[in-house]
Coordinates of C-alpha atoms in Angstrom, one line a residue:
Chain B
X1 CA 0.0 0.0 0.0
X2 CA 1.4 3.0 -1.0
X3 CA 0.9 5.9 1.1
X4 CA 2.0 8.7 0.2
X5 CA -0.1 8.2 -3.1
X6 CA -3.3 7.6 -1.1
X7 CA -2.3 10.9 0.7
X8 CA -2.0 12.6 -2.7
X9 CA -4.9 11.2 -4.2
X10 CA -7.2 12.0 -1.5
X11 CA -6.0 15.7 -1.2
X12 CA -6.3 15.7 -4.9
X13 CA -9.6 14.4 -5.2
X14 CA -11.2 16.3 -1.7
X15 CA -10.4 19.4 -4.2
X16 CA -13.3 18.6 -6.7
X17 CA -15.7 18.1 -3.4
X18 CA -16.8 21.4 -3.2
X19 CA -17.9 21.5 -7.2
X20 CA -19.5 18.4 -7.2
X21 CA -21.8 19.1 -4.0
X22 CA -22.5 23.6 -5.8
X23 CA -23.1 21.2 -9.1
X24 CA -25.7 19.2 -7.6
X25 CA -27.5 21.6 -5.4
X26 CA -28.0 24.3 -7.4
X27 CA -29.3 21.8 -10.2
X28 CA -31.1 20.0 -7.8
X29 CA -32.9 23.4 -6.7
X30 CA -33.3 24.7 -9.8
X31 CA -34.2 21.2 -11.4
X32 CA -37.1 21.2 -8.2
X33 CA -38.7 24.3 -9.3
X34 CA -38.6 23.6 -12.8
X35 CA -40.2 20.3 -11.9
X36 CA -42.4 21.1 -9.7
X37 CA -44.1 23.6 -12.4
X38 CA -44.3 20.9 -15.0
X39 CA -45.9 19.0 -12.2
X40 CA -48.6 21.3 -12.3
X41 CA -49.0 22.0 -15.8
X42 CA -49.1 18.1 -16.1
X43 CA -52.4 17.6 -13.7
X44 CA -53.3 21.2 -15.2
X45 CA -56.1 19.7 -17.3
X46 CA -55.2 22.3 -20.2
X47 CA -54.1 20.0 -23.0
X48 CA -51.4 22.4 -24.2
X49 CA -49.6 22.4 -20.6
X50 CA -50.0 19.3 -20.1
X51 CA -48.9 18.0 -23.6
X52 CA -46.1 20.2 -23.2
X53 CA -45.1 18.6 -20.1
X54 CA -45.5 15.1 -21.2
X55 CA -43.3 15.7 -24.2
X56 CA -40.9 17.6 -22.5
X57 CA -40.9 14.8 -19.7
X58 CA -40.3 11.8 -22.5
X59 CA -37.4 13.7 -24.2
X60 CA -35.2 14.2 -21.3
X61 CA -35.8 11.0 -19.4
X62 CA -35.0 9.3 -23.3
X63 CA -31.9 10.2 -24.2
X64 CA -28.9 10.2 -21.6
X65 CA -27.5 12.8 -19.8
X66 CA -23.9 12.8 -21.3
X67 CA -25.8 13.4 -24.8
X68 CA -27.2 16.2 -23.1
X69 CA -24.1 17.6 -22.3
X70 CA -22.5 17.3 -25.4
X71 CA -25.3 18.8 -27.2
X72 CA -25.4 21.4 -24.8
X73 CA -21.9 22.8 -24.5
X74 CA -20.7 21.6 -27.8
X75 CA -23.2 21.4 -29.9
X76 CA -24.8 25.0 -29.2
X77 CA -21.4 26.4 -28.7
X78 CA -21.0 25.9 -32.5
X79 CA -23.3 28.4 -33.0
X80 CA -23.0 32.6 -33.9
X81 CA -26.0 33.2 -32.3
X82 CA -25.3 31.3 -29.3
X83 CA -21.7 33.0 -28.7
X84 CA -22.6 36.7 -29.8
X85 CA -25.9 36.8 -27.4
X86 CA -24.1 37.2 -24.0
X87 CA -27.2 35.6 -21.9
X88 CA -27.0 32.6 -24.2
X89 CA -23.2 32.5 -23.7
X90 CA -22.9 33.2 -19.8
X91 CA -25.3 30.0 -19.5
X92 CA -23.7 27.7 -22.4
X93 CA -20.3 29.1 -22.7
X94 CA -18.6 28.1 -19.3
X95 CA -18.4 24.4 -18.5
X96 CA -20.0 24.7 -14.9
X97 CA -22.5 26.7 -16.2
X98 CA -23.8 24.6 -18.6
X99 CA -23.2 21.3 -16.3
X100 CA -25.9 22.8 -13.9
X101 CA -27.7 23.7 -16.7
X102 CA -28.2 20.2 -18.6
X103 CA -28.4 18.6 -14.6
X104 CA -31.1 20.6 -13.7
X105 CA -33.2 20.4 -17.0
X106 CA -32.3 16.7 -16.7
X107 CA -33.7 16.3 -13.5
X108 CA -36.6 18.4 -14.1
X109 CA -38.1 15.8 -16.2
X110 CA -37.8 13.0 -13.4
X111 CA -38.4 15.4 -10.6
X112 CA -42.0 16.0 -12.6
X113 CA -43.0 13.0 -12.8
X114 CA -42.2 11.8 -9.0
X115 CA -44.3 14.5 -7.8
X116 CA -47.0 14.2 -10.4
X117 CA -47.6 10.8 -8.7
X118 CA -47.6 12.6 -5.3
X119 CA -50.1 15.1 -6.2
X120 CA -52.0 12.4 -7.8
X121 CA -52.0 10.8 -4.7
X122 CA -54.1 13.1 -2.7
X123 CA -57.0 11.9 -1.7
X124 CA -60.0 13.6 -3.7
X125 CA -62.0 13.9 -0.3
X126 CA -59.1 16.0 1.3
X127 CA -59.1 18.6 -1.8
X128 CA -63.4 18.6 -2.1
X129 CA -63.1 19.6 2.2
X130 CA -60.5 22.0 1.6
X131 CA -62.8 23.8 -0.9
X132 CA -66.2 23.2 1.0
X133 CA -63.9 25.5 3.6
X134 CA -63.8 27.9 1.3
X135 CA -60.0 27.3 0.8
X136 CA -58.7 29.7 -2.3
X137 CA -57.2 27.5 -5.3
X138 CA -53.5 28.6 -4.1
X139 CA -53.9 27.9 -0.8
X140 CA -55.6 24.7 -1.1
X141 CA -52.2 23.8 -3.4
X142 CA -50.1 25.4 -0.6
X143 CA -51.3 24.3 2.8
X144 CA -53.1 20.7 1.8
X145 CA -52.1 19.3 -1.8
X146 CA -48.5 20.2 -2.2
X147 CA -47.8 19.3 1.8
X148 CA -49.2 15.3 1.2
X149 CA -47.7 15.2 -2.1
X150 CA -44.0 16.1 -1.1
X151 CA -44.4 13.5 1.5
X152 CA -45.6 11.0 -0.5
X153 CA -42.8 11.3 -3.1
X154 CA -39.8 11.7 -0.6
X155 CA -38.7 8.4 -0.9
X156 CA -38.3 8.0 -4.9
X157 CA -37.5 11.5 -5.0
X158 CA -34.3 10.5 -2.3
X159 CA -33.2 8.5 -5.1
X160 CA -33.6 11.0 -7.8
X161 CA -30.7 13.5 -5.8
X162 CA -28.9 10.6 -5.6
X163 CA -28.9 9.8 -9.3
X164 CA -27.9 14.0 -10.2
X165 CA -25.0 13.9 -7.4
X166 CA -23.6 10.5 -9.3
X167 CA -25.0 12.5 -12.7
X168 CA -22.3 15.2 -12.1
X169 CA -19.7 13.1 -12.4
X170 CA -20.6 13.4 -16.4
X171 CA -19.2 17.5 -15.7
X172 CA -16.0 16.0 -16.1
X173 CA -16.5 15.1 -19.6
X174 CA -17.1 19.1 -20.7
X175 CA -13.6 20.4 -18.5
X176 CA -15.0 20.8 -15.1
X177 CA -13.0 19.5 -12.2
X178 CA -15.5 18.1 -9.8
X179 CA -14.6 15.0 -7.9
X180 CA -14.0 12.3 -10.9
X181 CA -12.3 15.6 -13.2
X182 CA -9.3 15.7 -10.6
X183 CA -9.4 12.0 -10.6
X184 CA -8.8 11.4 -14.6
X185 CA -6.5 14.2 -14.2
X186 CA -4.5 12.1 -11.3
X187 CA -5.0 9.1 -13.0
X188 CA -3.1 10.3 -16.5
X189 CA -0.3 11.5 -14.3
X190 CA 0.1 8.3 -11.8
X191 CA -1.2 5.7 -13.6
X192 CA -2.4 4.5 -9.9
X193 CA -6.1 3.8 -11.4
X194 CA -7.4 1.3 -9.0
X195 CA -6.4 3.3 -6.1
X196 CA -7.6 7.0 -7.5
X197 CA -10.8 5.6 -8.6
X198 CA -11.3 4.1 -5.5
X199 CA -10.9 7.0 -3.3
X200 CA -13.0 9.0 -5.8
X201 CA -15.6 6.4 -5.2
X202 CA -15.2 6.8 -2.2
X203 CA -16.2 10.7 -1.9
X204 CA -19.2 9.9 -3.7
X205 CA -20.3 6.9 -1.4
X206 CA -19.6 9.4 1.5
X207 CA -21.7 12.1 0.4
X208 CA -24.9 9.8 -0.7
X209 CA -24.3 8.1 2.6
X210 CA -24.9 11.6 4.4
X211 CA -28.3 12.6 1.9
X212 CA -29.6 9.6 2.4
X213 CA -29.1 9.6 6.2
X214 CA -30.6 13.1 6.1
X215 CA -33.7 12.2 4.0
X216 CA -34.4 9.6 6.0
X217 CA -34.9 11.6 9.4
X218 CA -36.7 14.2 7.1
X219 CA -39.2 10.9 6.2
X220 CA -38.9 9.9 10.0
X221 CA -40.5 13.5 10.8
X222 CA -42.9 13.9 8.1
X223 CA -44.6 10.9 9.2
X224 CA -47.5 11.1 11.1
X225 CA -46.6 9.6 14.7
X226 CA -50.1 8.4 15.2
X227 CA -49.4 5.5 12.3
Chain A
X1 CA -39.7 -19.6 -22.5
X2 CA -39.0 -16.2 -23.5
X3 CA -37.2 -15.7 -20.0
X4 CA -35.2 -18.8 -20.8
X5 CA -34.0 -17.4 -24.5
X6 CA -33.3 -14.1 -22.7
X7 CA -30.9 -15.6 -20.1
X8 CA -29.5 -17.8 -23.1
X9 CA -29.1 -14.6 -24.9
X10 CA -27.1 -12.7 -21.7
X11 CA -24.7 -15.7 -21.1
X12 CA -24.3 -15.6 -25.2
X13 CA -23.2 -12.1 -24.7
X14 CA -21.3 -12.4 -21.8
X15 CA -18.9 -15.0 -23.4
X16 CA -18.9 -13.3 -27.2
X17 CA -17.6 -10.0 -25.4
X18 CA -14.5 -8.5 -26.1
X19 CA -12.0 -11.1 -26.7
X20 CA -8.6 -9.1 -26.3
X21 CA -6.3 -11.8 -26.4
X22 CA -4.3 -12.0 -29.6
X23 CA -4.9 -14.9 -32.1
X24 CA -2.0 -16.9 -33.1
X25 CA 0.2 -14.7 -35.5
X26 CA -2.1 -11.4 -34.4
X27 CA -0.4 -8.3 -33.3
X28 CA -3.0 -6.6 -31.7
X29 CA -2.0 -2.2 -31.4
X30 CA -4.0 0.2 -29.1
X31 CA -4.4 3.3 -30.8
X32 CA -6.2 6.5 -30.0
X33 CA -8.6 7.1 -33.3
X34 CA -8.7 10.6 -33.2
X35 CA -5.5 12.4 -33.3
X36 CA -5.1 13.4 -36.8
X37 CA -2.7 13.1 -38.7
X38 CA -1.7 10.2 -36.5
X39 CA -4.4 8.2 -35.7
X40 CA -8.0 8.1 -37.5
X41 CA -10.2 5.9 -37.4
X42 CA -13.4 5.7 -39.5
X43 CA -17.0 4.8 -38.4
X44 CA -16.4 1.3 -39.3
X45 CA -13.1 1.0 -37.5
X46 CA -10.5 1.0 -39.7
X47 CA -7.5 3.2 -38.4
X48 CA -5.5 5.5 -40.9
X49 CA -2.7 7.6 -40.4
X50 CA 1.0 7.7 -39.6
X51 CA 0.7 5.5 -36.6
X52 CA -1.4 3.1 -38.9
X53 CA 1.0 3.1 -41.7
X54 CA 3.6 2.5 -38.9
X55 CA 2.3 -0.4 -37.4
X56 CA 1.2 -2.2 -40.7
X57 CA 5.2 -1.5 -41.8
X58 CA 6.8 -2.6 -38.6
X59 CA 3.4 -6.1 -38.9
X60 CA 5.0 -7.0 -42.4
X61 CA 8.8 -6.8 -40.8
X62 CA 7.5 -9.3 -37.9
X63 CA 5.2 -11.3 -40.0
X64 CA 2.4 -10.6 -38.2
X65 CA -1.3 -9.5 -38.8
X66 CA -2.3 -6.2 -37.6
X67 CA -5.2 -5.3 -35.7
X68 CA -5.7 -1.9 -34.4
X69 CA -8.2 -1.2 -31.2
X70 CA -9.4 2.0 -30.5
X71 CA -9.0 3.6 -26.8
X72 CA -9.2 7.1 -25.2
X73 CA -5.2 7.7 -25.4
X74 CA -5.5 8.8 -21.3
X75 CA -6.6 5.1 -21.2
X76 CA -4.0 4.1 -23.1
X77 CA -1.3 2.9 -20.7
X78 CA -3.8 0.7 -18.3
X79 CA -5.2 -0.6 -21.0
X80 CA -1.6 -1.8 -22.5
X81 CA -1.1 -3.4 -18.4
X82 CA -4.3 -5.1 -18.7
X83 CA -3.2 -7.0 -22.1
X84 CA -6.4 -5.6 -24.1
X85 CA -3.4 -5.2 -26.6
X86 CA 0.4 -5.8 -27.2
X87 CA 1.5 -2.7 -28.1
X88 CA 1.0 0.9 -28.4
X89 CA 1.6 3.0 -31.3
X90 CA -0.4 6.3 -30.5
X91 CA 1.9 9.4 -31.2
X92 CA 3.2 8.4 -27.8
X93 CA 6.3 10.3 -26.3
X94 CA 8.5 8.5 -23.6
X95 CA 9.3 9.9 -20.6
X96 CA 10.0 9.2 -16.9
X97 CA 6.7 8.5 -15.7
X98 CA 5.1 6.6 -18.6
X99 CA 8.7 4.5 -18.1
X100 CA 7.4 3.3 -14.5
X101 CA 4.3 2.1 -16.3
X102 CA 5.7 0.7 -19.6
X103 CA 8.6 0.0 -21.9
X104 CA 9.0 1.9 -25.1
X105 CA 11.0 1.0 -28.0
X106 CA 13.6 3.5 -29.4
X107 CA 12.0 6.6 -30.8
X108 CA 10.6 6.7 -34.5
X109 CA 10.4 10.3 -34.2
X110 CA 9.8 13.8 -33.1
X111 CA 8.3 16.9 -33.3
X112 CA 8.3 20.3 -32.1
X113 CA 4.9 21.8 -29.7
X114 CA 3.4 24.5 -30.0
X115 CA 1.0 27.2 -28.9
X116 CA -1.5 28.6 -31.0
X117 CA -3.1 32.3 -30.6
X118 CA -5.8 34.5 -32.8
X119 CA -4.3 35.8 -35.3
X120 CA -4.3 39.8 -33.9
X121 CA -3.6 38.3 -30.3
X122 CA -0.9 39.7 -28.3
X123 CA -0.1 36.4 -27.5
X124 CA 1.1 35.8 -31.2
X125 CA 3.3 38.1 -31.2
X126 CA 5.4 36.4 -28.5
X127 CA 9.1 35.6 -29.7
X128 CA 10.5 34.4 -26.7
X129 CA 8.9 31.2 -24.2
X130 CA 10.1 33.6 -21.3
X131 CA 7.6 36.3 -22.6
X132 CA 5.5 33.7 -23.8
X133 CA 5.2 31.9 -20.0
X134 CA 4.6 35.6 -18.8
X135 CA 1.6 36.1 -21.8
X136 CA 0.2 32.8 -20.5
X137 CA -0.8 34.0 -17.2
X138 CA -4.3 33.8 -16.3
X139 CA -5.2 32.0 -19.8
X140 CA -7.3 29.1 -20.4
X141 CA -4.7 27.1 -21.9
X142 CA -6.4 24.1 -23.4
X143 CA -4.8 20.7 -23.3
X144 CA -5.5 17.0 -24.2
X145 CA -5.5 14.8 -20.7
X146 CA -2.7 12.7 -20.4
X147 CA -0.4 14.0 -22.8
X148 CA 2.9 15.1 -22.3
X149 CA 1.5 18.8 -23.4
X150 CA -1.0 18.4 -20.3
X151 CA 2.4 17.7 -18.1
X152 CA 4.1 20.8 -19.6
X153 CA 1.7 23.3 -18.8
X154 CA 1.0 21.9 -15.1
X155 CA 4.2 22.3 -14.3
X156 CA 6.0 25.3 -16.1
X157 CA 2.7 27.3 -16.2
X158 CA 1.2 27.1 -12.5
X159 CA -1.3 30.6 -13.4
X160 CA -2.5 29.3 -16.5
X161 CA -6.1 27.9 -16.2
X162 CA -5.9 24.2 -17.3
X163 CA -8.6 22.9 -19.4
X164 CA -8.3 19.2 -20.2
X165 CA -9.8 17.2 -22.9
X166 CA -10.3 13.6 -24.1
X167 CA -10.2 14.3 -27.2
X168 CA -8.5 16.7 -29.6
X169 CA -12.0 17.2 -31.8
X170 CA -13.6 18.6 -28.5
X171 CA -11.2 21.0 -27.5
X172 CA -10.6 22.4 -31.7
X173 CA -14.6 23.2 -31.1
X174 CA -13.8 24.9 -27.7
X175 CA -10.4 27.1 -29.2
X176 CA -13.3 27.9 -32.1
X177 CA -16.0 29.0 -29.5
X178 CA -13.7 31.3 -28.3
X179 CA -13.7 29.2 -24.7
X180 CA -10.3 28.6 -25.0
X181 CA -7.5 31.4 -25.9
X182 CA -5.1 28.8 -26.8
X183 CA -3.8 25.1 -26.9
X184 CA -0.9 23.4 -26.8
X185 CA 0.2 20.4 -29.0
X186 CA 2.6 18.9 -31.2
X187 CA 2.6 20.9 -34.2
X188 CA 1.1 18.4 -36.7
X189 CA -2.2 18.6 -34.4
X190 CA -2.1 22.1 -34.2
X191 CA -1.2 22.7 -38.5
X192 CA -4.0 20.2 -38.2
X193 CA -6.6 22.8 -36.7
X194 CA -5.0 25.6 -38.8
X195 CA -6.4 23.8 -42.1
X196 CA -9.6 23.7 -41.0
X197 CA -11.9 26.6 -41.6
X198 CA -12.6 26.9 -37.5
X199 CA -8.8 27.6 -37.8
X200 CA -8.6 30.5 -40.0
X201 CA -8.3 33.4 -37.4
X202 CA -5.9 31.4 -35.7
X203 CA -1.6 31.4 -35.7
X204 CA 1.2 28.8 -34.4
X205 CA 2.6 31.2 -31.7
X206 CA 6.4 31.3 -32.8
X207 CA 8.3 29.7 -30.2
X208 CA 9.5 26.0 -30.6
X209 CA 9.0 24.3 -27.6
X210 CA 10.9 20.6 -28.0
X211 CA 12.0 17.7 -25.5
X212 CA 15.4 20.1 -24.9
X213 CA 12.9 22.5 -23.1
X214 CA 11.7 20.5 -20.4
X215 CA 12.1 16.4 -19.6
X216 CA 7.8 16.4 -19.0
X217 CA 8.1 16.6 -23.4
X218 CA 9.8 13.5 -23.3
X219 CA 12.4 12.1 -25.6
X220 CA 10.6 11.1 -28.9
X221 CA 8.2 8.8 -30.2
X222 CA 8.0 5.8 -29.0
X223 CA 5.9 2.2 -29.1
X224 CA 4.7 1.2 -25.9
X225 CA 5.2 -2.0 -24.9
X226 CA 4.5 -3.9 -21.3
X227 CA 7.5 -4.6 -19.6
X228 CA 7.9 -8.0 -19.5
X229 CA 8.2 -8.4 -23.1
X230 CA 11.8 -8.0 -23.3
X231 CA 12.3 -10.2 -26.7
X232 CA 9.5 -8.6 -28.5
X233 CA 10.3 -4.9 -27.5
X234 CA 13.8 -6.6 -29.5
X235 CA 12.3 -7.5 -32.4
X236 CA 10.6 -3.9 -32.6
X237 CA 13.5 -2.6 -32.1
X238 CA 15.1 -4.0 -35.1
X239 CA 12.0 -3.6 -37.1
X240 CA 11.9 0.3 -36.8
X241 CA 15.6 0.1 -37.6
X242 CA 15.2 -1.5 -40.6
X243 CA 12.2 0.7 -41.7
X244 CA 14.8 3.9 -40.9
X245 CA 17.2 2.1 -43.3
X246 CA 15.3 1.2 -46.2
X247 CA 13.2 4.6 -46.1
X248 CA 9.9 3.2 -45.4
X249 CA 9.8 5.8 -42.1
X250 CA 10.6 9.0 -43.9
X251 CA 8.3 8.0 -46.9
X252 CA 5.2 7.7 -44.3
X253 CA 6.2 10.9 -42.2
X254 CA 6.4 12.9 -45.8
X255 CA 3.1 11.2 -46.9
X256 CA 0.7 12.6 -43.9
X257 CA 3.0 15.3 -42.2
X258 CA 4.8 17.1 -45.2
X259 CA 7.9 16.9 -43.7
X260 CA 10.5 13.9 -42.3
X261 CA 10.4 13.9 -38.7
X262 CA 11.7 9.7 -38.6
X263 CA 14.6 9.3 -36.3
X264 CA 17.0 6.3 -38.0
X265 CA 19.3 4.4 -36.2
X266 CA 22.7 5.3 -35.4

């Protein structure tokens, strides 16, 4: 066992922590929002939202993220009118700006469909109660459907975060030096695979180790005590 | 019944996956695919170039068959250890480190690096690599991972920003899209990028930058070959000798780089 490599590889590696966890949350946050709006438009019952959503939902959960990517930041970046409009090229031109980009339109799609299931899964006496109550559309969505739903879809959507923090390891591919960027960069310069792709592995099993843990309690609390 | 021809069909798969091993009078060569003029391969898999017409010369000297497979060339090296094939021929330099890994044989040649810049860049105007280094600060320098060019810039150009690619294709569209303000590689890569039409605004910045500048440029061309494989890395050996000898070398370095850049021996 060679040490001091170890040492250099998990120095190395711990570098690319901090991108891989700004990666995933701000894809995962803005991948939420974005989801949680097709969500809506899905149940909206106006077939043009709802189409919309459906389509958009089947295109990114069909093709694979590193495809994505690729079309993304080199594919667009081909383009004049991509690089000469500077909104366009603050979003597509930068590798980590266009990882969280294709992460979080990725995850849109799956995050839309876990919590179409939860809203679906509200019971149709709870939402006819809230409006016999007088309850105003919006705050029948805030304070009884959206509530039920997130708890019903915390479990599958667990899983989902877990799938966009292994998904940024794809970053890699379009120059961004999250966790497994410094590792291929370590690797071509040691040689050392098994051991740098271990400890890279390693991060990753650490840090899905600690969401899960935390998800968990959240489910823990968000269950009713009385069942 | 259908589950039964499924799990026929798996264990079918399984056993009809890549066979690596080399049939009997088969020299199998890793090569990278996409590293013009070196390496090309087509969408069916065959693999032109120098490299190719280097390994079909030194196959006909051994009496062997060729058969090229294509890798990632940051891949290259573990791939050589794990005996997917017996040897590389990839544009390869030798230096120190790929020496702990694997043997080379003697060099078959080599070439000068070089930056590129746009055209009305103050970076190509740069005469000197002292002013050049100084230029570089602060640049995304961009850089194919696990070449020797990657190992340069690390180490002699610690305020550069590093970008690193697998392949050369992907970071030619990046120096195009303007996310790169230069690269650095050997210069047939780089004359390479200059043909093409994405290249047109752009300049070799003039400074030669060989193995004499720095040992991470390595000391020529060489085929990779695992290190217990003492009599064949011999046989090599004598092969690229003979090809230096009769010509052979500096006909296929004139055919794809213009210019002879074989090393024969002494």
């Amino acid at each position: 066992m060679d040490w001091d490599l170890l040492h250099r590889a998990v120095t190395t590696i711990g570098k690319g922590v901090g991108t891989t966890l700004t990666l995933a949350s701000v894809s995962l946050a803005l991948g939420f929002c974005l989801g949680l709006g097709l969500a809506v438009m899905r149940i909206s019952g106006n077939r043009l939202l709802s189409g919309f959503a459906e389509y958009y939902s089947a295109v990114f959960r069909g093709t694979p993220l590193l495809v994505q990517l690729f079309l993304f930041y080199y594919g667009l970046g081909q383009f004049d009118f991509v690089r000469e409009n500077p909104i366009l090229w603050w979003v597509i031109g930068g590798g980590m700006h266009c990882a969280i980009m294709a992460l979080a339109l990725n995850t849109a799609a799956y995050t839309s469909e876990i919590l179409r299931g939860g809203l679906m899964s509200v019971p149709v006496g709870l939402i006819e109660a809230a409006k016999a109550a007088g309850m105003s559309r919006a705050l029948r969505f805030r304070r009884i459907e959206f509530p039920l739903a997130i708890r019903q879809a915390l479990p599958a959507y667990g899983n989902e975060m877990v799938l966009v923090i292994k998904g940024t390891s794809l970053a890699s591919t379009i120059t961004v030096l999250e966790i497994t960027g410094y590792a291929k960069r370590l690797m071509s310069q040691t040689y050392a695979i098994f051991e740098v792709f271990t400890i890279a592995g390693i991060f990753y099993l650490l840090i899905n180790a600690a969401l899960i843990f935390a998800i968990r309690r959240i489910e823990n609390r968000l269950t009713s005590p009385g069942r | 019944m259908k589950l039964k021809l499924l799990s026929f069909a798996a264990i079918l798969a399984c056993g009809l996956g890549p066979i690596a091993h080399a049939a009997e009078g088969e020299l199998v060569i890793g090569t990278e695919g996409a590293y013009p003029p070196f390496s090309m391969a087509d969408a069916n898999g065959n693999v032109t170039g120098f490299d190719a017409d280097v390994g079909n010369a030194v196959c006909a000297k051994l009496q062997l068959k060729c058969r090229f497979v294509v890798q990632a060339f940051d891949g290259l090296i573990p791939a050589l250890n794990a005996k997917r094939f017996d040897i590389i021929i990839s544009g390869m330099s030798i230096t120190d480190e790929r020496q702990k890994q694997i043997d080379f044989s003697r060099s078959y040649g080599e070439f000068p690096n070089h930056f590129i810049a746009k055209k009305d860049s103050e970076l190509a105007g740069a005469k000197d690599l002292d002013t050049l280094k100084k230029d570089l600060g602060g640049m995304r320098v961009g850089v194919q991972a696990g070449t020797t060019h990657a190992a340069y810039v690390e180490k002699n150009l610690p305020d550069a920003q590093l970008m690193t690619y697998d392949t050369l294709d992907q970071m030619q569209i990046d120096l195009a899209s303007g996310r790169l303000d230069t690269s650095f590689a050997d210069v047939t890569a780089q004359n390479d990028f200059l043909a093409k039409p994405d290249g047109a605004d752009f300049q070799l910045v003039d400074v030669v930058i060989d193995s004499s500048s720095d040992a991470t440029l390595g000391t020529g061309l060489g085929i990779g070959i695992r290190k217990d494989e003492a009599e064949l890395k011999e046989r090599i050996n004598q092969a690229l000798c003979d090809l230096g000898a009769d010509g052979s070398m500096k006909a296929a370095s004139e055919k794809w780089f213009k210019m002879d850049i074989s090393q024969t021996c002494k």
